[in-house]
Coordinates of C-alpha atoms in Angstrom, one line a residue:
M1 CA 0.1 0.1 -0.4
A2 CA 0.9 3.4 -0.6
V3 CA 1.9 5.8 1.9
D4 CA 2.2 9.4 2.2
N5 CA 4.5 12.0 3.5
N6 CA 3.7 11.3 7.0
N7 CA 4.8 7.7 6.3
L8 CA 0.5 7.2 6.8
P9 CA -1.4 4.4 4.1
I10 CA -3.0 6.5 0.9
P11 CA -6.8 6.1 1.2
L12 CA -9.4 6.0 -1.6
E13 CA -10.8 9.7 -1.0
H14 CA -7.0 10.9 -1.0
L15 CA -6.2 9.1 -4.4
C16 CA -9.9 10.4 -5.9
G17 CA -9.4 13.6 -4.7
D18 CA -12.4 13.8 -2.4
G19 CA -13.6 14.7 1.2
E20 CA -10.4 17.3 3.3
W21 CA -7.9 16.4 0.5
V22 CA -11.1 18.2 -2.6
S23 CA -8.1 20.1 -2.8
A24 CA -5.9 19.0 -5.3
L25 CA -2.7 21.2 -3.9
K26 CA -3.5 19.5 -0.6
Q27 CA -3.9 16.0 -2.2
A28 CA -0.6 16.6 -4.1
Q29 CA 1.4 17.3 -1.9
E30 CA 1.3 15.4 1.2
I31 CA 0.7 12.4 -2.2
P32 CA 5.2 11.2 -2.5
L33 CA 6.4 12.0 -6.1
A34 CA 7.2 8.8 -6.3
V35 CA 3.4 8.1 -6.2
L36 CA 1.8 9.9 -8.3
E37 CA 4.8 9.0 -10.9
R38 CA 3.1 5.7 -10.5
I39 CA -0.7 7.4 -10.6
K40 CA -0.2 8.4 -13.5
D41 CA 1.1 5.8 -15.5
D42 CA -1.4 3.4 -14.4
A43 CA -3.8 6.1 -15.6
S44 CA -2.5 6.4 -18.8
K45 CA -2.5 2.7 -19.7
A46 CA -6.0 3.0 -18.6
F47 CA -7.3 5.2 -20.3
F48 CA -5.6 4.1 -23.3
S49 CA -6.8 0.7 -23.1
I50 CA -10.1 1.6 -23.4
Q51 CA -12.1 0.4 -26.1
S52 CA -14.7 2.6 -28.3
N53 CA -18.2 1.2 -28.4
G54 CA -18.3 1.8 -32.2
P55 CA -16.7 -0.9 -34.9
F56 CA -12.6 -1.6 -34.2
Q57 CA -11.7 0.9 -37.8
P58 CA -7.8 0.7 -38.1
Y59 CA -5.8 3.8 -38.6
S60 CA -5.1 2.3 -41.7
K61 CA -8.5 2.6 -43.1
I62 CA -9.4 6.0 -42.6
K63 CA -9.2 8.6 -44.9
Q64 CA -9.4 11.8 -45.2
L65 CA -13.2 13.4 -47.1
P66 CA -12.8 14.8 -50.8
S67 CA -14.7 18.2 -48.5
E68 CA -12.9 17.6 -44.6
P69 CA -10.6 20.0 -43.8
F70 CA -7.0 18.8 -43.2
V71 CA -6.9 19.8 -39.5
K72 CA -9.3 17.1 -38.4
F73 CA -8.7 14.6 -40.0
V74 CA -5.7 15.1 -38.7
E75 CA -7.0 15.1 -35.2
R76 CA -8.7 11.5 -36.9
L77 CA -6.3 9.8 -37.1
T78 CA -4.1 11.4 -34.3
R79 CA -7.2 9.8 -32.0
T80 CA -7.6 6.7 -33.0
I81 CA -3.1 6.0 -33.0
E82 CA -2.8 7.3 -30.0
L83 CA -5.3 4.5 -29.0
Q84 CA -4.6 1.5 -31.8
V85 CA -0.1 1.8 -30.5
T86 CA 1.0 2.4 -27.2
K87 CA 4.4 3.2 -28.3
E88 CA 4.9 6.6 -27.9
G89 CA 7.4 7.5 -31.0
A90 CA 5.9 5.0 -33.3
Q91 CA 3.0 7.5 -33.0
E92 CA 4.3 10.0 -34.2
Q93 CA 6.0 8.5 -37.2
I94 CA 2.5 6.6 -37.9
L95 CA 1.1 9.6 -38.0
E96 CA 3.0 11.0 -41.3
E97 CA 3.5 8.7 -42.9
M98 CA -1.3 8.1 -42.9
A99 CA -1.2 11.0 -42.7
L100 CA 0.6 11.6 -46.3
T101 CA -1.0 8.3 -48.1
N102 CA -4.7 8.8 -46.5
A103 CA -5.1 13.0 -47.7
N104 CA -7.8 13.3 -50.2
K105 CA -6.2 14.8 -53.6
Q106 CA -5.8 18.2 -53.1
C107 CA -4.0 17.3 -49.7
K108 CA -1.4 15.3 -51.6
A109 CA -1.1 17.9 -54.0
T110 CA -0.9 20.1 -51.4
I111 CA 2.0 18.5 -49.2
L112 CA 4.2 16.8 -52.1
S113 CA 4.8 20.0 -53.8
L114 CA 6.2 21.3 -50.9
P115 CA 9.9 22.1 -50.7
L116 CA 11.5 18.7 -49.0
E117 CA 14.7 20.6 -45.2
Q118 CA 15.8 18.9 -42.8
C119 CA 14.1 20.1 -39.8
Q120 CA 17.3 20.8 -37.5
P121 CA 17.2 19.3 -33.6

């Protein structure tokens, strides 16, 4: 069981921000950083394990609609990739590839007309 900075067990109310821990500042101040990191990691895993109510659609099948703004398409694609790909570095790479591959004709032509320049990190 996790303990707070006073070496007392952390009750569920404390973790949930209920009762005397309704203030986020007080709640966080009394929980050790290692416990907060664990909570963050577990919450992230739980969030990304949630399955949508609708039918499963692989990210590779998400296509930009003819009149859909490119930003809206990328937002839909990003949400799906975040749910299906757990490796963070891979998410960005897949997003770049799928955004170009599945963009509509007009956006694809615009993207391909851009000069190829190497970004300096």
